[in-house]
PDB file of C-alpha atoms and ligand atoms in Angstrom:
ATOM      1  CA  MET T   1      -5.696  -4.484 -22.816  1.00  0.00           C
ATOM      2  CA  ALA T   2      -2.782  -6.861 -23.300  1.00  0.00           C
ATOM      3  CA  PHE T   3      -3.307 -10.521 -22.477  1.00  0.00           C
ATOM      4  CA  VAL T   4      -4.372 -10.992 -18.903  1.00  0.00           C
ATOM      5  CA  HIS T   5      -2.785 -14.102 -17.447  1.00  0.00           C
ATOM      6  CA  VAL T   6      -5.059 -15.915 -15.000  1.00  0.00           C
ATOM      7  CA  LEU T   7      -3.968 -18.463 -12.424  1.00  0.00           C
ATOM      8  CA  LEU T   8      -7.027 -20.637 -11.836  1.00  0.00           C
ATOM      9  CA  VAL T   9      -6.965 -22.701  -8.630  1.00  0.00           C
ATOM     10  CA  GLU T  10      -9.868 -25.154  -8.759  1.00  0.00           C
ATOM     11  CA  ASP T  11      -9.952 -28.840  -7.894  1.00  0.00           C
ATOM     12  CA  ASP T  12     -13.279 -29.567  -9.566  1.00  0.00           C
ATOM     13  CA  ALA T  13     -12.227 -30.759 -13.025  1.00  0.00           C
ATOM     14  CA  SER T  14     -15.497 -29.984 -14.778  1.00  0.00           C
ATOM     15  CA  ILE T  15     -15.758 -26.447 -13.392  1.00  0.00           C
ATOM     16  CA  ALA T  16     -12.092 -25.881 -14.214  1.00  0.00           C
ATOM     17  CA  SER T  17     -12.313 -27.060 -17.801  1.00  0.00           C
ATOM     18  CA  SER T  18     -15.382 -24.988 -18.528  1.00  0.00           C
ATOM     19  CA  LEU T  19     -13.795 -21.913 -16.954  1.00  0.00           C
ATOM     20  CA  VAL T  20     -10.522 -22.410 -18.814  1.00  0.00           C
ATOM     21  CA  GLY T  21     -12.421 -22.736 -22.098  1.00  0.00           C
ATOM     22  CA  SER T  22     -14.548 -19.656 -21.478  1.00  0.00           C
ATOM     23  CA  LEU T  23     -11.636 -17.533 -20.271  1.00  0.00           C
ATOM     24  CA  GLU T  24      -9.421 -18.503 -23.201  1.00  0.00           C
ATOM     25  CA  SER T  25     -12.131 -17.784 -25.724  1.00  0.00           C
ATOM     26  CA  ASN T  26     -12.465 -14.346 -24.116  1.00  0.00           C
ATOM     27  CA  GLY T  27      -8.821 -13.508 -24.663  1.00  0.00           C
ATOM     28  CA  PHE T  28      -7.331 -14.557 -21.330  1.00  0.00           C
ATOM     29  CA  THR T  29      -4.405 -16.912 -20.944  1.00  0.00           C
ATOM     30  CA  VAL T  30      -4.939 -19.421 -18.153  1.00  0.00           C
ATOM     31  CA  GLU T  31      -2.776 -21.658 -16.022  1.00  0.00           C
ATOM     32  CA  HIS T  32      -4.881 -24.156 -14.136  1.00  0.00           C
ATOM     33  CA  VAL T  33      -3.776 -25.883 -10.937  1.00  0.00           C
ATOM     34  CA  ALA T  34      -5.900 -28.178  -8.762  1.00  0.00           C
ATOM     35  CA  THR T  35      -4.213 -27.989  -5.366  1.00  0.00           C
ATOM     36  CA  GLY T  36      -3.277 -25.303  -2.885  1.00  0.00           C
ATOM     37  CA  GLN T  37       0.374 -26.258  -2.915  1.00  0.00           C
ATOM     38  CA  ALA T  38       0.533 -26.010  -6.704  1.00  0.00           C
ATOM     39  CA  ALA T  39      -1.096 -22.572  -6.443  1.00  0.00           C
ATOM     40  CA  ILE T  40       1.506 -21.377  -3.948  1.00  0.00           C
ATOM     41  CA  ASP T  41       4.296 -22.700  -6.176  1.00  0.00           C
ATOM     42  CA  ALA T  42       2.885 -21.280  -9.413  1.00  0.00           C
ATOM     43  CA  ASP T  43       3.494 -17.905 -11.010  1.00  0.00           C
ATOM     44  CA  PRO T  44       0.412 -15.935  -9.914  1.00  0.00           C
ATOM     45  CA  GLY T  45       0.220 -14.079 -13.232  1.00  0.00           C
ATOM     46  CA  ASP T  46      -2.022 -10.995 -13.388  1.00  0.00           C
ATOM     47  CA  VAL T  47      -4.911 -12.296 -11.332  1.00  0.00           C
ATOM     48  CA  VAL T  48      -5.608 -15.373  -9.200  1.00  0.00           C
ATOM     49  CA  LEU T  49      -9.010 -17.070  -9.162  1.00  0.00           C
ATOM     50  CA  LEU T  50      -8.952 -19.097  -5.991  1.00  0.00           C
ATOM     51  CA  ASP T  51     -11.483 -21.747  -5.037  1.00  0.00           C
ATOM     52  CA  LEU T  52     -11.577 -21.961  -1.241  1.00  0.00           C
ATOM     53  CA  GLY T  53     -12.460 -25.650  -1.059  1.00  0.00           C
ATOM     54  CA  LEU T  54      -9.227 -27.379  -2.018  1.00  0.00           C
ATOM     55  CA  PRO T  55      -8.157 -30.948  -1.262  1.00  0.00           C
ATOM     56  CA  ASP T  56      -4.814 -30.285   0.408  1.00  0.00           C
ATOM     57  CA  ILE T  57      -4.540 -26.816   1.984  1.00  0.00           C
ATOM     58  CA  ASP T  58      -7.387 -24.655   3.245  1.00  0.00           C
ATOM     59  CA  GLY T  59      -8.150 -21.941   0.706  1.00  0.00           C
ATOM     60  CA  TYR T  60      -7.809 -19.270   3.377  1.00  0.00           C
ATOM     61  CA  ASP T  61      -4.214 -20.321   3.998  1.00  0.00           C
ATOM     62  CA  VAL T  62      -3.483 -20.443   0.283  1.00  0.00           C
ATOM     63  CA  CYS T  63      -4.813 -16.896  -0.044  1.00  0.00           C
ATOM     64  CA  ARG T  64      -2.718 -15.695   2.844  1.00  0.00           C
ATOM     65  CA  GLN T  65       0.417 -17.366   1.511  1.00  0.00           C
ATOM     66  CA  ILE T  66       0.042 -15.943  -1.987  1.00  0.00           C
ATOM     67  CA  ARG T  67      -0.568 -12.503  -0.509  1.00  0.00           C
ATOM     68  CA  ALA T  68       2.534 -12.825   1.661  1.00  0.00           C
ATOM     69  CA  THR T  69       4.743 -12.785  -1.429  1.00  0.00           C
ATOM     70  CA  SER T  70       2.686 -11.019  -4.098  1.00  0.00           C
ATOM     71  CA  ALA T  71       0.384  -8.044  -4.584  1.00  0.00           C
ATOM     72  CA  VAL T  72      -1.457  -9.894  -7.375  1.00  0.00           C
ATOM     73  CA  PRO T  73      -5.220  -9.342  -7.317  1.00  0.00           C
ATOM     74  CA  ILE T  74      -6.975 -12.383  -5.820  1.00  0.00           C
ATOM     75  CA  ILE T  75     -10.609 -13.215  -6.505  1.00  0.00           C
ATOM     76  CA  VAL T  76     -11.942 -15.867  -4.170  1.00  0.00           C
ATOM     77  CA  ILE T  77     -14.443 -18.399  -5.491  1.00  0.00           C
ATOM     78  CA  THR T  78     -16.545 -19.803  -2.720  1.00  0.00           C
ATOM     79  CA  ALA T  79     -19.566 -22.007  -2.258  1.00  0.00           C
ATOM     80  CA  ARG T  80     -19.678 -20.896   1.346  1.00  0.00           C
ATOM     81  CA  GLY T  81     -21.786 -17.762   1.137  1.00  0.00           C
ATOM     82  CA  GLU T  82     -22.258 -17.735   4.879  1.00  0.00           C
ATOM     83  CA  GLU T  83     -18.531 -17.371   5.445  1.00  0.00           C
ATOM     84  CA  LEU T  84     -17.983 -14.234   3.394  1.00  0.00           C
ATOM     85  CA  ASP T  85     -17.330 -12.216   6.508  1.00  0.00           C
ATOM     86  CA  ARG T  86     -14.381 -14.467   7.167  1.00  0.00           C
ATOM     87  CA  VAL T  87     -13.174 -14.118   3.605  1.00  0.00           C
ATOM     88  CA  LEU T  88     -13.170 -10.348   3.735  1.00  0.00           C
ATOM     89  CA  GLY T  89     -12.715  -9.692   7.411  1.00  0.00           C
ATOM     90  CA  LEU T  90      -9.595 -11.612   8.284  1.00  0.00           C
ATOM     91  CA  GLU T  91      -7.157  -9.625   6.215  1.00  0.00           C
ATOM     92  CA  LEU T  92      -6.626 -12.533   3.897  1.00  0.00           C
ATOM     93  CA  GLY T  93      -5.849 -10.013   1.229  1.00  0.00           C
ATOM     94  CA  ALA T  94      -8.501 -11.138  -1.243  1.00  0.00           C
ATOM     95  CA  ASP T  95      -9.704  -8.309  -3.480  1.00  0.00           C
ATOM     96  CA  ASP T  96     -13.076  -9.638  -4.414  1.00  0.00           C
ATOM     97  CA  TYR T  97     -15.094 -12.807  -4.460  1.00  0.00           C
ATOM     98  CA  VAL T  98     -17.778 -14.651  -6.352  1.00  0.00           C
ATOM     99  CA  VAL T  99     -20.161 -17.174  -4.839  1.00  0.00           C
ATOM    100  CA  LYS T 100     -20.901 -20.407  -6.686  1.00  0.00           C
ATOM    101  CA  PRO T 101     -22.905 -20.634  -8.813  1.00  0.00           C
ATOM    102  CA  PHE T 102     -21.859 -17.450 -10.587  1.00  0.00           C
ATOM    103  CA  GLY T 103     -22.257 -16.137 -14.095  1.00  0.00           C
ATOM    104  CA  PHE T 104     -19.264 -16.019 -16.390  1.00  0.00           C
ATOM    105  CA  ARG T 105     -19.922 -12.406 -17.374  1.00  0.00           C
ATOM    106  CA  GLU T 106     -19.962 -11.431 -13.712  1.00  0.00           C
ATOM    107  CA  LEU T 107     -16.614 -13.150 -13.228  1.00  0.00           C
ATOM    108  CA  VAL T 108     -15.068 -11.397 -16.237  1.00  0.00           C
ATOM    109  CA  ALA T 109     -16.309  -8.033 -14.948  1.00  0.00           C
ATOM    110  CA  ARG T 110     -14.623  -8.715 -11.601  1.00  0.00           C
ATOM    111  CA  ILE T 111     -11.384  -9.761 -13.301  1.00  0.00           C
ATOM    112  CA  ARG T 112     -11.372  -6.621 -15.463  1.00  0.00           C
ATOM    113  CA  ALA T 113     -12.032  -4.408 -12.446  1.00  0.00           C
ATOM    114  CA  VAL T 114      -9.289  -5.798 -10.210  1.00  0.00           C
ATOM    115  CA  THR T 115      -6.674  -6.012 -12.963  1.00  0.00           C
ATOM    116  CA  ARG T 116      -7.442  -2.461 -14.148  1.00  0.00           C
ATOM    117  CA  ARG T 117      -6.792  -1.155 -10.651  1.00  0.00           C
ATOM    118  CA  ALA T 118      -3.613  -3.203 -10.312  1.00  0.00           C
ATOM    119  CA  THR T 119      -2.361  -1.953 -13.702  1.00  0.00           C
ATOM    120  CA  ALA T 120      -3.018   1.647 -12.716  1.00  0.00           C
ATOM    121  CA  ALA T 121      -1.161   1.104  -9.447  1.00  0.00           C
ATOM    122  CA  ALA T 122       1.827  -0.441 -11.225  1.00  0.00           C
ATOM    123  CA  ALA T 123       1.923   2.366 -13.793  1.00  0.00           C
ATOM    124  CA  GLY T 124       1.855   4.856 -10.949  1.00  0.00           C
ATOM    125  CA  ALA T 125       4.732   3.073  -9.229  1.00  0.00           C
ATOM    126  CA  ARG T 126       6.771   3.234 -12.454  1.00  0.00           C
ATOM    127  CA  GLY T 127       6.119   6.963 -12.632  1.00  0.00           C
ATOM    128  CA  ASP T 128       4.027   6.815 -15.818  1.00  0.00           C
ATOM    129  CA  VAL T 129       1.477   9.555 -16.101  1.00  0.00           C
ATOM    130  CA  VAL T 130      -1.822   7.766 -15.583  1.00  0.00           C
ATOM    131  CA  GLU T 131      -3.919  10.708 -14.478  1.00  0.00           C
ATOM    132  CA  ALA T 132      -3.509  14.138 -13.020  1.00  0.00           C
ATOM    133  CA  VAL T 133      -1.480  14.176  -9.832  1.00  0.00           C
ATOM    134  CA  ASP T 134      -3.968  13.538  -7.142  1.00  0.00           C
ATOM    135  CA  VAL T 135      -2.730  13.776  -3.606  1.00  0.00           C
ATOM    136  CA  ILE T 136      -5.211  14.146  -0.788  1.00  0.00           C
ATOM    137  CA  ASP T 137      -4.068  15.151   2.685  1.00  0.00           C
ATOM    138  CA  VAL T 138      -6.321  14.586   5.660  1.00  0.00           C
ATOM    139  CA  GLY T 139      -4.389  15.724   8.697  1.00  0.00           C
ATOM    140  CA  PRO T 140      -1.397  13.377   9.024  1.00  0.00           C
ATOM    141  CA  LEU T 141      -2.837  11.008   6.419  1.00  0.00           C
ATOM    142  CA  ARG T 142      -1.789  11.283   2.785  1.00  0.00           C
ATOM    143  CA  VAL T 143      -3.574   9.388   0.010  1.00  0.00           C
ATOM    144  CA  ASP T 144      -1.706   9.509  -3.287  1.00  0.00           C
ATOM    145  CA  ARG T 145      -3.939   8.254  -6.052  1.00  0.00           C
ATOM    146  CA  ARG T 146      -1.214   8.546  -8.644  1.00  0.00           C
ATOM    147  CA  THR T 147       1.106   6.099  -6.905  1.00  0.00           C
ATOM    148  CA  HIS T 148      -1.595   4.306  -4.886  1.00  0.00           C
ATOM    149  CA  ARG T 149       0.417   4.962  -1.737  1.00  0.00           C
ATOM    150  CA  VAL T 150      -1.033   5.853   1.614  1.00  0.00           C
ATOM    151  CA  THR T 151       1.183   7.275   4.313  1.00  0.00           C
ATOM    152  CA  LEU T 152       0.549   8.295   7.864  1.00  0.00           C
ATOM    153  CA  THR T 153       2.842  10.701   9.690  1.00  0.00           C
ATOM    154  CA  ASN T 154       2.959  10.381  13.458  1.00  0.00           C
ATOM    155  CA  ASP T 155       5.518  12.311  15.505  1.00  0.00           C
ATOM    156  CA  ARG T 156       7.276  13.277  12.272  1.00  0.00           C
ATOM    157  CA  GLU T 157       7.683   9.609  11.417  1.00  0.00           C
ATOM    158  CA  GLU T 158       6.125   8.675   8.081  1.00  0.00           C
ATOM    159  CA  SER T 159       4.890   5.117   7.650  1.00  0.00           C
ATOM    160  CA  GLU T 160       3.305   3.578   4.601  1.00  0.00           C
ATOM    161  CA  LEU T 161       0.120   1.555   5.011  1.00  0.00           C
ATOM    162  CA  ALA T 162      -0.107  -1.754   3.155  1.00  0.00           C
ATOM    163  CA  LEU T 163      -3.653  -1.682   1.841  1.00  0.00           C
ATOM    164  CA  THR T 164      -5.457  -4.108  -0.413  1.00  0.00           C
ATOM    165  CA  PRO T 165      -6.753  -2.541  -3.653  1.00  0.00           C
ATOM    166  CA  LYS T 166     -10.298  -2.452  -2.229  1.00  0.00           C
ATOM    167  CA  GLU T 167      -9.144  -0.830   0.991  1.00  0.00           C
ATOM    168  CA  PHE T 168      -7.285   1.761  -1.047  1.00  0.00           C
ATOM    169  CA  GLU T 169     -10.342   2.545  -3.142  1.00  0.00           C
ATOM    170  CA  LEU T 170     -12.505   2.827  -0.052  1.00  0.00           C
ATOM    171  CA  LEU T 171     -10.077   5.105   1.799  1.00  0.00           C
ATOM    172  CA  SER T 172      -9.537   7.190  -1.310  1.00  0.00           C
ATOM    173  CA  PHE T 173     -13.279   7.613  -1.779  1.00  0.00           C
ATOM    174  CA  LEU T 174     -13.774   8.685   1.835  1.00  0.00           C
ATOM    175  CA  ALA T 175     -10.765  11.032   1.642  1.00  0.00           C
ATOM    176  CA  GLU T 176     -12.132  12.813  -1.450  1.00  0.00           C
ATOM    177  CA  ASP T 177     -14.597  14.529   0.825  1.00  0.00           C
ATOM    178  CA  ALA T 178     -13.196  14.103   4.318  1.00  0.00           C
ATOM    179  CA  GLY T 179     -15.657  15.061   7.008  1.00  0.00           C
ATOM    180  CA  ALA T 180     -18.647  14.276   4.798  1.00  0.00           C
ATOM    181  CA  VAL T 181     -20.711  11.166   5.329  1.00  0.00           C
ATOM    182  CA  ARG T 182     -20.664   8.645   2.500  1.00  0.00           C
ATOM    183  CA  SER T 183     -23.639   6.327   2.446  1.00  0.00           C
ATOM    184  CA  ARG T 184     -23.239   2.582   2.142  1.00  0.00           C
ATOM    185  CA  THR T 185     -24.889   2.725  -1.250  1.00  0.00           C
ATOM    186  CA  GLU T 186     -22.482   5.389  -2.503  1.00  0.00           C
ATOM    187  CA  ILE T 187     -19.550   3.396  -1.151  1.00  0.00           C
ATOM    188  CA  ILE T 188     -20.681   0.191  -2.815  1.00  0.00           C
ATOM    189  CA  GLU T 189     -21.271   1.951  -6.128  1.00  0.00           C
ATOM    190  CA  HIS T 190     -17.879   3.626  -6.145  1.00  0.00           C
ATOM    191  CA  VAL T 191     -15.677   1.005  -4.583  1.00  0.00           C
ATOM    192  CA  TRP T 192     -17.401  -2.106  -5.846  1.00  0.00           C
ATOM    193  CA  ASP T 193     -19.512  -2.277  -8.969  1.00  0.00           C
ATOM    194  CA  ALA T 194     -22.724  -0.363  -9.456  1.00  0.00           C
ATOM    195  CA  ASN T 195     -24.357  -3.709 -10.193  1.00  0.00           C
ATOM    196  CA  TRP T 196     -22.940  -5.387  -7.136  1.00  0.00           C
ATOM    197  CA  PHE T 197     -25.462  -7.275  -5.063  1.00  0.00           C
ATOM    198  CA  GLY T 198     -23.332  -8.629  -2.261  1.00  0.00           C
ATOM    199  CA  PRO T 199     -24.043  -8.136   1.418  1.00  0.00           C
ATOM    200  CA  THR T 200     -23.514  -4.591   2.702  1.00  0.00           C
ATOM    201  CA  LYS T 201     -21.609  -6.236   5.557  1.00  0.00           C
ATOM    202  CA  THR T 202     -18.688  -6.312   3.130  1.00  0.00           C
ATOM    203  CA  VAL T 203     -18.360  -2.563   3.633  1.00  0.00           C
ATOM    204  CA  ASP T 204     -18.144  -3.061   7.398  1.00  0.00           C
ATOM    205  CA  ALA T 205     -15.476  -5.711   6.994  1.00  0.00           C
ATOM    206  CA  HIS T 206     -13.340  -3.381   4.880  1.00  0.00           C
ATOM    207  CA  VAL T 207     -13.904  -0.459   7.250  1.00  0.00           C
ATOM    208  CA  ALA T 208     -12.755  -2.684  10.112  1.00  0.00           C
ATOM    209  CA  GLY T 209      -9.625  -3.630   8.164  1.00  0.00           C
ATOM    210  CA  LEU T 210      -8.833   0.013   7.400  1.00  0.00           C
ATOM    211  CA  ARG T 211      -9.341   1.072  10.998  1.00  0.00           C
ATOM    212  CA  ARG T 212      -6.864  -1.561  12.133  1.00  0.00           C
ATOM    213  CA  LYS T 213      -4.298  -0.437   9.594  1.00  0.00           C
ATOM    214  CA  LEU T 214      -4.805   3.245  10.426  1.00  0.00           C
ATOM    215  CA  GLY T 215      -4.101   2.339  14.048  1.00  0.00           C
ATOM    216  CA  ASP T 216      -7.051   4.313  15.421  1.00  0.00           C
ATOM    217  CA  ALA T 217     -10.672   3.320  14.911  1.00  0.00           C
ATOM    218  CA  ARG T 218     -11.727   6.969  15.181  1.00  0.00           C
ATOM    219  CA  TRP T 219     -10.359   7.679  11.694  1.00  0.00           C
ATOM    220  CA  ILE T 220     -13.531   6.226  10.225  1.00  0.00           C
ATOM    221  CA  ALA T 221     -16.655   7.216  12.121  1.00  0.00           C
ATOM    222  CA  ALA T 222     -19.821   5.214  11.615  1.00  0.00           C
ATOM    223  CA  VAL T 223     -22.929   7.333  11.308  1.00  0.00           C
ATOM    224  CA  ARG T 224     -25.759   5.095  12.387  1.00  0.00           C
ATOM    225  CA  GLY T 225     -28.191   4.268   9.642  1.00  0.00           C
ATOM    226  CA  VAL T 226     -26.326   6.402   7.111  1.00  0.00           C
ATOM    227  CA  GLY T 227     -22.752   5.444   6.409  1.00  0.00           C
ATOM    228  CA  PHE T 228     -19.177   6.407   7.171  1.00  0.00           C
ATOM    229  CA  ARG T 229     -17.071   9.539   7.476  1.00  0.00           C
ATOM    230  CA  LEU T 230     -13.311   9.977   7.418  1.00  0.00           C
ATOM    231  CA  GLU T 231     -11.977  12.380  10.032  1.00  0.00           C
ATOM    232  CA  THR T 232      -8.739  13.066  11.834  1.00  0.00           C
ATOM    233  CA  PRO T 233      -8.890  11.639  15.368  1.00  0.00           C
ATOM    234  CA  GLU T 234      -8.635  14.232  18.119  1.00  0.00           C
ATOM    235  CA  PRO T 235      -5.273  13.903  19.837  1.00  0.00           C
TER     236      PRO T 235
HETATM  237 CA1  LIG B 301     -13.386 -27.083  -4.667  1.00  0.00          CA
END
């Protein structure tokens, strides 16, 4: 992979300098800023590592503002484990998160995963051949894994859904076998990492986000105690 440029937003100088050192010695280029305003003003690069506890602007607002102008993958760094539902549930547009304290190898794995997906999406948008054409239709819903576009046709009007990379992966995974129930474990393994130990509530938060964007909660049915199923809502 070419150099991955990281924008690190972290006000704690000792954490920042150790992260910058580790990232650079692992082949990343890093721009470090210590405030939310500097983060909003900076070039987001290929991936943003965003500490939520910043001195000037709330990290949630920084996340939202970056996402308003850029599709760059954002990994949130938080010490507030109890607030993860807020991180993932409020459509902040973050793609992933790590909770302090976290291991460097874990962080690098997250960076690789989100940037790989973003690169594939960009290649698809340019029309490069990244994989076999893979278009899945579920009723009026079309998931195009080559271009990473999702469209919904209602009354002959086609609209494109603006999904985060995680939402896209989740919808795509459910659409692969529409009508079948996918268990939470399967979803976590496919959409997140197989070695991901976060709360399974994360899945619910992303399902909730997708339902909102699909405009009808019935698109994703919850099967109690098992998992989720994608199905076309009855008219
Ligand atoms: Ca902080």
